[in-house]
PDB file of C-alpha atoms and ligand atoms in Angstrom:
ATOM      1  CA  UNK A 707       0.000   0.000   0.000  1.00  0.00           C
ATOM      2  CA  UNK A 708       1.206   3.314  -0.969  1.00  0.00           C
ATOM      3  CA  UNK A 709       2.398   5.498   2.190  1.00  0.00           C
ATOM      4  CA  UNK A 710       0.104   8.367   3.331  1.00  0.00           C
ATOM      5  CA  UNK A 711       1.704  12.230   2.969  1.00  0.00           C
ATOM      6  CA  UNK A 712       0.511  14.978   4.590  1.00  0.00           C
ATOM      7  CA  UNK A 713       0.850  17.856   2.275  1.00  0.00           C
ATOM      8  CA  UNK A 714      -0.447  22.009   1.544  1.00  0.00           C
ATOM      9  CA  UNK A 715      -4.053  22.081   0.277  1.00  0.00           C
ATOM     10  CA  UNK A 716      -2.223  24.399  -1.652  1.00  0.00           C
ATOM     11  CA  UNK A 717      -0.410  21.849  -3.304  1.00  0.00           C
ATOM     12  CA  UNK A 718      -3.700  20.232  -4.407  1.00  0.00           C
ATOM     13  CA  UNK A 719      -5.907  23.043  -4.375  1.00  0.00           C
ATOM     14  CA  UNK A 720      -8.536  20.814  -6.611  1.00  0.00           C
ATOM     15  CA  UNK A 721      -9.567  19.374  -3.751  1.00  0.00           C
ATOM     16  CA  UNK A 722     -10.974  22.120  -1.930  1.00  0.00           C
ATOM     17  CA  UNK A 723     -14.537  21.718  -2.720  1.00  0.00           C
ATOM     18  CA  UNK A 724     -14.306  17.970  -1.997  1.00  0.00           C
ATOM     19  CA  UNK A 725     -13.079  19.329   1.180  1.00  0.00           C
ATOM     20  CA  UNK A 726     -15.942  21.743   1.196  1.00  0.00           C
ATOM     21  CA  UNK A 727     -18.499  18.922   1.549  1.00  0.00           C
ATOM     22  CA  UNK A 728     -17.137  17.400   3.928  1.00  0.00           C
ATOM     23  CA  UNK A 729     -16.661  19.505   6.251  1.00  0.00           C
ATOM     24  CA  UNK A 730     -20.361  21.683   5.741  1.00  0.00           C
ATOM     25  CA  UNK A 731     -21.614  17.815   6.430  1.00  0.00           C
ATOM     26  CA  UNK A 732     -20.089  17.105   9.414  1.00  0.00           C
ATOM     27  CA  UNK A 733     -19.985  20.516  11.278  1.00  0.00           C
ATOM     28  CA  UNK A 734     -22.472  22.973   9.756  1.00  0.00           C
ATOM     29  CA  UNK A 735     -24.701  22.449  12.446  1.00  0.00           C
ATOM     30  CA  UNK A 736     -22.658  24.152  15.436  1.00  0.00           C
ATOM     31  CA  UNK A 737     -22.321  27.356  13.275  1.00  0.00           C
ATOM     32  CA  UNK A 738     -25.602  29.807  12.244  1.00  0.00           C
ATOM     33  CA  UNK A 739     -25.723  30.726   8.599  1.00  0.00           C
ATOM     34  CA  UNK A 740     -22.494  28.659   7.694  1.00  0.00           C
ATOM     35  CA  UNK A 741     -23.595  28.127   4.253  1.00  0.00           C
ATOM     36  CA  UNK A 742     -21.728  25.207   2.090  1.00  0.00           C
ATOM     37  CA  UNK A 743     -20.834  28.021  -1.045  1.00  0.00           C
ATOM     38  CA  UNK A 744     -19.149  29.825   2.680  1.00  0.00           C
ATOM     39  CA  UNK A 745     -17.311  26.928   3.474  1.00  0.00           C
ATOM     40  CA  UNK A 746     -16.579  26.139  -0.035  1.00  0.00           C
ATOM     41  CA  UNK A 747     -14.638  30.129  -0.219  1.00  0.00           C
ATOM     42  CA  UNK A 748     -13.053  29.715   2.942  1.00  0.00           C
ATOM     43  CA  UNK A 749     -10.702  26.509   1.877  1.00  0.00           C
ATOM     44  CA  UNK A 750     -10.557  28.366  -1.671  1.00  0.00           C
ATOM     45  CA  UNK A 751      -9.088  30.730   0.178  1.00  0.00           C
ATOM     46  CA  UNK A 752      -7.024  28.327   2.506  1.00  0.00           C
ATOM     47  CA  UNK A 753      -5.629  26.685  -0.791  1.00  0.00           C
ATOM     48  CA  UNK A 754      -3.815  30.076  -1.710  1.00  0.00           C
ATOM     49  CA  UNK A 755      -1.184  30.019   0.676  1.00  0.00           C
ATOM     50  CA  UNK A 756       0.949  27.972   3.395  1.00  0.00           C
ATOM     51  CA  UNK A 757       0.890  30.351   6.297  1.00  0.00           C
ATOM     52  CA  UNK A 758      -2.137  30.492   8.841  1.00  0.00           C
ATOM     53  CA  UNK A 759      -4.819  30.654   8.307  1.00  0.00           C
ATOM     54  CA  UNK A 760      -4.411  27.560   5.839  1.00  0.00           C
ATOM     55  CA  UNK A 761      -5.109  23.587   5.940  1.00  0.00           C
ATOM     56  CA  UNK A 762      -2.842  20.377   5.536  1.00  0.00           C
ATOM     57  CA  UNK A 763      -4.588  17.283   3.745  1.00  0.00           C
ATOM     58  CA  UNK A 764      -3.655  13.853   3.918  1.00  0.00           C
ATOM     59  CA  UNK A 765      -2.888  12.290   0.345  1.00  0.00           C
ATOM     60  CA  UNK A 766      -2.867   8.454  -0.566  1.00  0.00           C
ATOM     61  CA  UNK A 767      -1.941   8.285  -4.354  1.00  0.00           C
ATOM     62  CA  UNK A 768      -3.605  11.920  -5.013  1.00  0.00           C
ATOM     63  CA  UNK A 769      -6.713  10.976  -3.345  1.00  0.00           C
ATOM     64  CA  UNK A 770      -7.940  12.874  -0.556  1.00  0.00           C
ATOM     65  CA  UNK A 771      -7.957  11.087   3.055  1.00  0.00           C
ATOM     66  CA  UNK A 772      -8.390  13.787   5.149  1.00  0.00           C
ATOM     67  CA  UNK A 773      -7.216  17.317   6.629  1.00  0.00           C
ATOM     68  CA  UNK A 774      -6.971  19.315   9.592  1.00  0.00           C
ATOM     69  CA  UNK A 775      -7.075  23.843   9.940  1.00  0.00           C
ATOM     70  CA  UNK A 776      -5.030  26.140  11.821  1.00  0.00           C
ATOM     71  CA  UNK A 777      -7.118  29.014  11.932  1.00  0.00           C
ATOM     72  CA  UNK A 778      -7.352  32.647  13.664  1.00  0.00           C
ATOM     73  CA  UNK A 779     -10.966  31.743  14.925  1.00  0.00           C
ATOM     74  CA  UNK A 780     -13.360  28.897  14.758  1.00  0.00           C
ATOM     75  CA  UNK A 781     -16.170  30.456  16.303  1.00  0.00           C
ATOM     76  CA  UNK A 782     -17.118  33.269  17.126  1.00  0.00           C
ATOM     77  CA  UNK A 783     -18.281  33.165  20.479  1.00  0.00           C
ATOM     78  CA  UNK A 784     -14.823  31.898  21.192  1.00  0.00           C
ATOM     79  CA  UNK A 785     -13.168  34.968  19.799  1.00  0.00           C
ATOM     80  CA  UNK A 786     -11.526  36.133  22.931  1.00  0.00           C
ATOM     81  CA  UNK A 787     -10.464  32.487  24.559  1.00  0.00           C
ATOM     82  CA  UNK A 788      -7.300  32.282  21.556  1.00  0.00           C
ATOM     83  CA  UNK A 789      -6.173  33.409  18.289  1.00  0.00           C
ATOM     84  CA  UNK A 790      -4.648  30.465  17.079  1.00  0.00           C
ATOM     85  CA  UNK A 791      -6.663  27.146  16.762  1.00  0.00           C
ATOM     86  CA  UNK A 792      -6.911  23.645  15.459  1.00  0.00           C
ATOM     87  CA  UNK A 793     -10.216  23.326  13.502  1.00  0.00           C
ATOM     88  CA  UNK A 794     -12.060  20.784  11.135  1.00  0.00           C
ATOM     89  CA  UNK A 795     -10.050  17.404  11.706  1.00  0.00           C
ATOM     90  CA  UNK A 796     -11.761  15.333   9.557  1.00  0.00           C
ATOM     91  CA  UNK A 797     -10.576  11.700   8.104  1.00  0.00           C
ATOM     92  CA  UNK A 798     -12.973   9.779   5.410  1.00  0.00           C
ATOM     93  CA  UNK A 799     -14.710   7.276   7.214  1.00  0.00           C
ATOM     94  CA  UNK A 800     -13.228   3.680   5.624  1.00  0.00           C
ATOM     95  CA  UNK A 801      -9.639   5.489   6.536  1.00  0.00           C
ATOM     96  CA  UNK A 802     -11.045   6.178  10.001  1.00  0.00           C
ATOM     97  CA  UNK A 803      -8.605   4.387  12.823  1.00  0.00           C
ATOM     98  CA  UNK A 804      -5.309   3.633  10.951  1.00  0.00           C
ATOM     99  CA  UNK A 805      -3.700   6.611  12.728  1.00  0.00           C
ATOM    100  CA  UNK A 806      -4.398   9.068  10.168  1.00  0.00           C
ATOM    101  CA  UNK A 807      -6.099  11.639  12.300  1.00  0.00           C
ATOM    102  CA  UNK A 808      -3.223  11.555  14.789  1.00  0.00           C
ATOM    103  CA  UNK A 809      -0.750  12.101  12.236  1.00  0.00           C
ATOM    104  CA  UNK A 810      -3.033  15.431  11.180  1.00  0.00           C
ATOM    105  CA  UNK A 811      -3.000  16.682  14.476  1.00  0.00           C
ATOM    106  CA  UNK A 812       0.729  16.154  15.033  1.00  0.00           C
ATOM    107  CA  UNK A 813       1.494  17.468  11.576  1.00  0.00           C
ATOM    108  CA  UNK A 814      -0.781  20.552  12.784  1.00  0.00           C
ATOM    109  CA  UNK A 815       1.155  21.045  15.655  1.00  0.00           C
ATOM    110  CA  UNK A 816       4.716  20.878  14.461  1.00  0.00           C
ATOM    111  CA  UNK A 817       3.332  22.961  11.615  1.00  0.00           C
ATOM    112  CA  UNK A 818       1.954  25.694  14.274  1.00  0.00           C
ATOM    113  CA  UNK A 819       4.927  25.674  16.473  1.00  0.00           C
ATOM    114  CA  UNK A 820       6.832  26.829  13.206  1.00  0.00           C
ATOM    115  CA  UNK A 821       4.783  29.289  12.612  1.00  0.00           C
ATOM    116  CA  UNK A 822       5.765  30.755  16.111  1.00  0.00           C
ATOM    117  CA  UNK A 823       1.986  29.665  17.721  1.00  0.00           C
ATOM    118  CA  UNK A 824       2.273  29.740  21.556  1.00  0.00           C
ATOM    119  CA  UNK A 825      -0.210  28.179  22.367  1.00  0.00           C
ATOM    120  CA  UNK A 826      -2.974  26.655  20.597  1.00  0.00           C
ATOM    121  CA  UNK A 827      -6.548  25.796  20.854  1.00  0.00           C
ATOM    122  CA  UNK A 828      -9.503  23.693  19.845  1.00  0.00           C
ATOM    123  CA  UNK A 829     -12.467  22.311  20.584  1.00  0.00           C
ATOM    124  CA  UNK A 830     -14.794  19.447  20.405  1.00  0.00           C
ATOM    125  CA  UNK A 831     -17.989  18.042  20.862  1.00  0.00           C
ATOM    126  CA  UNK A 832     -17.223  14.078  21.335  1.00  0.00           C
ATOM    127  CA  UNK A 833     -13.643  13.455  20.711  1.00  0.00           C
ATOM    128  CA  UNK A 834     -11.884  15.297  24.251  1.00  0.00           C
ATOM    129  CA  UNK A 835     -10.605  12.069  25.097  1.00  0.00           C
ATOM    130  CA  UNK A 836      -9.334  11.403  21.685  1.00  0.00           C
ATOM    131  CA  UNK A 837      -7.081  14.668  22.034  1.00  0.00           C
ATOM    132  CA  UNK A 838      -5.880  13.990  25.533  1.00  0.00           C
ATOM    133  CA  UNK A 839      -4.230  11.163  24.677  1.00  0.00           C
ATOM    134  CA  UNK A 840      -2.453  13.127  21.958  1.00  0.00           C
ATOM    135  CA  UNK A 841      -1.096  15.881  24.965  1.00  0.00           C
ATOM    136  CA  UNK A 842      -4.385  18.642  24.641  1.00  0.00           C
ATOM    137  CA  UNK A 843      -5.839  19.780  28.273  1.00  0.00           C
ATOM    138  CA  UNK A 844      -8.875  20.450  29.179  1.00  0.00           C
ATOM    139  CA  UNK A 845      -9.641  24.139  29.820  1.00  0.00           C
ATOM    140  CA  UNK A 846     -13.650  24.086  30.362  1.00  0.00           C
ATOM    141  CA  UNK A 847     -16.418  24.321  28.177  1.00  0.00           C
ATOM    142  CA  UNK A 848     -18.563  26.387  26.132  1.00  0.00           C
ATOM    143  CA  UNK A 849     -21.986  25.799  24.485  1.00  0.00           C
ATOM    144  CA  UNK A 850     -22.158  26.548  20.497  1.00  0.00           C
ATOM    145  CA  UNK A 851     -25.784  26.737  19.318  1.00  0.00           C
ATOM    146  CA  UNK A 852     -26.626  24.234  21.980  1.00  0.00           C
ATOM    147  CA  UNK A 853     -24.181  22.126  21.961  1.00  0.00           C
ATOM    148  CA  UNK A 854     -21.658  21.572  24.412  1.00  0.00           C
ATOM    149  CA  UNK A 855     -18.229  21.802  23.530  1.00  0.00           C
ATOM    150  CA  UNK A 856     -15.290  20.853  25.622  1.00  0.00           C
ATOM    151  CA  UNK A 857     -12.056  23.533  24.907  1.00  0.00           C
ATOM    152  CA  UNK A 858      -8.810  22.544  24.939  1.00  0.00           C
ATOM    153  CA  UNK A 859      -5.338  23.622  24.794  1.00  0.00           C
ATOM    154  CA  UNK A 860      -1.831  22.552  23.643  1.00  0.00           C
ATOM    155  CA  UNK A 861       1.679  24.438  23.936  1.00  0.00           C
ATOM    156  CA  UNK A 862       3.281  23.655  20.398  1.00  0.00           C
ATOM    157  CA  UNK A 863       6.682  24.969  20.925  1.00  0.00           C
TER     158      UNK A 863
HETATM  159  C1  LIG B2253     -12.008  11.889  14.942  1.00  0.00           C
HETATM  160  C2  LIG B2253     -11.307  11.371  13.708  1.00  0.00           C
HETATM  161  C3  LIG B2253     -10.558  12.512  13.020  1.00  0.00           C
HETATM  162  C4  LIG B2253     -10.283  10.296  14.154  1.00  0.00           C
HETATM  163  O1  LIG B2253      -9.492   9.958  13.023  1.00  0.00           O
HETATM  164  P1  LIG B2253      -8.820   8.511  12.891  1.00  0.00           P
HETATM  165  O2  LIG B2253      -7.875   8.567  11.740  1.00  0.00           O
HETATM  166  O3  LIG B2253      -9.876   7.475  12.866  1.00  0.00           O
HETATM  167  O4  LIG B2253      -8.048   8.423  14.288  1.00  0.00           O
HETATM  168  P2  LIG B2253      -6.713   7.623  14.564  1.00  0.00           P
HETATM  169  O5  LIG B2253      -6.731   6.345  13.776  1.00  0.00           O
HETATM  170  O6  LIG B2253      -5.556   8.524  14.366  1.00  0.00           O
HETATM  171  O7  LIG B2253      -6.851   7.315  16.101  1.00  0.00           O
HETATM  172  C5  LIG B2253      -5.763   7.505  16.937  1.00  0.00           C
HETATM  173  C6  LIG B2253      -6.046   6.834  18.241  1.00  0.00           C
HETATM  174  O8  LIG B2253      -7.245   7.350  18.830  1.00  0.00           O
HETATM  175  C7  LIG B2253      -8.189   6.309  19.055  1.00  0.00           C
HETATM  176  N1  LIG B2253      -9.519   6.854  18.753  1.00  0.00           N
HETATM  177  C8  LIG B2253     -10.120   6.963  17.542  1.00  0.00           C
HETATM  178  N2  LIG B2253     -11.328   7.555  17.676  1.00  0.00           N
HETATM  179  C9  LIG B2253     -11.464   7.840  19.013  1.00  0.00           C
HETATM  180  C10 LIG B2253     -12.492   8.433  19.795  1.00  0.00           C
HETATM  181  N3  LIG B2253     -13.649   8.848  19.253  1.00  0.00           N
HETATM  182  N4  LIG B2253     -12.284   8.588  21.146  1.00  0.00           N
HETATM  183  C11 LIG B2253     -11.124   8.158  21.725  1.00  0.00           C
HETATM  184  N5  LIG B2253     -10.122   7.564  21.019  1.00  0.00           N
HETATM  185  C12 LIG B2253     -10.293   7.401  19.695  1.00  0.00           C
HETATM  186  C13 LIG B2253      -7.776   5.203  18.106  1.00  0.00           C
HETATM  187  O9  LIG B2253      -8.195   3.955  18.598  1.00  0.00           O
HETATM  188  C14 LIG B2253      -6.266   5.340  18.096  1.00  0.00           C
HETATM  189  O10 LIG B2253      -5.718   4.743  19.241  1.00  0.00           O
HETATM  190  P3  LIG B2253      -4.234   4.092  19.210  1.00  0.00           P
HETATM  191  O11 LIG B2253      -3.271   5.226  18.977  1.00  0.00           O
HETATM  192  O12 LIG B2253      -4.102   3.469  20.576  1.00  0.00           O
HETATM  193  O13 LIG B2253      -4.254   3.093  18.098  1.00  0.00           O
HETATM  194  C15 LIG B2253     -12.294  10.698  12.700  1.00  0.00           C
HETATM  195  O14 LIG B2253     -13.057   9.738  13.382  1.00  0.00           O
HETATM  196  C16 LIG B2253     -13.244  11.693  12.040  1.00  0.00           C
HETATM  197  O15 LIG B2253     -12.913  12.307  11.019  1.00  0.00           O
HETATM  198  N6  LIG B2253     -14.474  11.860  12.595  1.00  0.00           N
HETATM  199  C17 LIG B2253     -15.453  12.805  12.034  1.00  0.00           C
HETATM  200  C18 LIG B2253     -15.014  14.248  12.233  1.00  0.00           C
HETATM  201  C19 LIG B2253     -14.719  14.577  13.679  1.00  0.00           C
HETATM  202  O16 LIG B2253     -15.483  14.251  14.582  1.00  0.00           O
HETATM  203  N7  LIG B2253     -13.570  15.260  13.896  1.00  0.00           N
HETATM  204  C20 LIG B2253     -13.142  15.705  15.191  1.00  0.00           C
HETATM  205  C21 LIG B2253     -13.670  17.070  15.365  1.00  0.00           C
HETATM  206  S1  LIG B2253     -13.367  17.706  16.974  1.00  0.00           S
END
């Protein structure tokens, strides 16, 4: 089998709309009026450049496994909590537990400790335990749109 490389969406910038779908799918309903031709722009956008606010994918062969943000903000109402944060971690379901959304997150934080990130944040719905074990702490929750969200944080350097 063909290794896995974790590359620039800018380096495959076809794939943002792919991307695009995905994500609006999984997440759209945490955000109000986060429309898919939105979400579609914003990795447009992300696929112009390799400095944040920009996205890594993971490639098998050209096709798209999966990706992972570092953004400025990932919601609003979290505005003032950090201005540096891990968003939209997302690996195709029949690549799901081969350690492919690890290596995003790693590659995300070796990535934002380059970029001279301090400290960086996310947060999650379901998967807190799934960072923990990957060295984020808990640092209390929020509620997005009635959902309750667990934040987290991680020191990259
Ligand atoms: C969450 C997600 C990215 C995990 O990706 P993945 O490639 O399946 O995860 P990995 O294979 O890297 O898992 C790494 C480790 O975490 C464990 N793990 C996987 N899912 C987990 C979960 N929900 N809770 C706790 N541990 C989990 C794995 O067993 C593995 O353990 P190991 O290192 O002992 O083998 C993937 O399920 C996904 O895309 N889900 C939909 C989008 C989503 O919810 N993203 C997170 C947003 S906060």
């Amino acid at each position: 089998m063909t290794a896995v490389d974790i590359r620039f969406l800018a380096e495959v910038p076809g794939h943002a709309d792919t991307l695009a779908g995905w994500h609006h799918a999984q997440w759209s309903h945490l955000y109000d009026d986060w429309t898919l031709e939105q979400t579609r722009e914003e990795l447009r956008d992300h696929a112009t450049r390799r400095t944040r606010p920009t996205t890594l994918v993971a490639l098998q062969d050209e096709a798209l496994l999966g990706s992972v943000s570092l953004v400025d903000e990932d919601a609003p109402e979290l505005r003032d909590q950090g201005d540096a944060w891990l968003a939209s971690l997302y690996v195709v379901p029949h690549a799901r537990g081969t350690g492919l959304g690890k290596a995003l997150v790693k590659a995300l934080v070796a990535f934002a400790a380059g970029q001279g990130v301090a400290r960086l944040w996310l947060f999650t719905p379901e998967h807190a335990d799934y960072y923990a074990r990957l060295g984020w702490r808990p640092q209390g929750q929020a509620l997005l749109r009635g959902t309750r969200v667990q934040l987290m944080d991680i020191l990259p350097a």
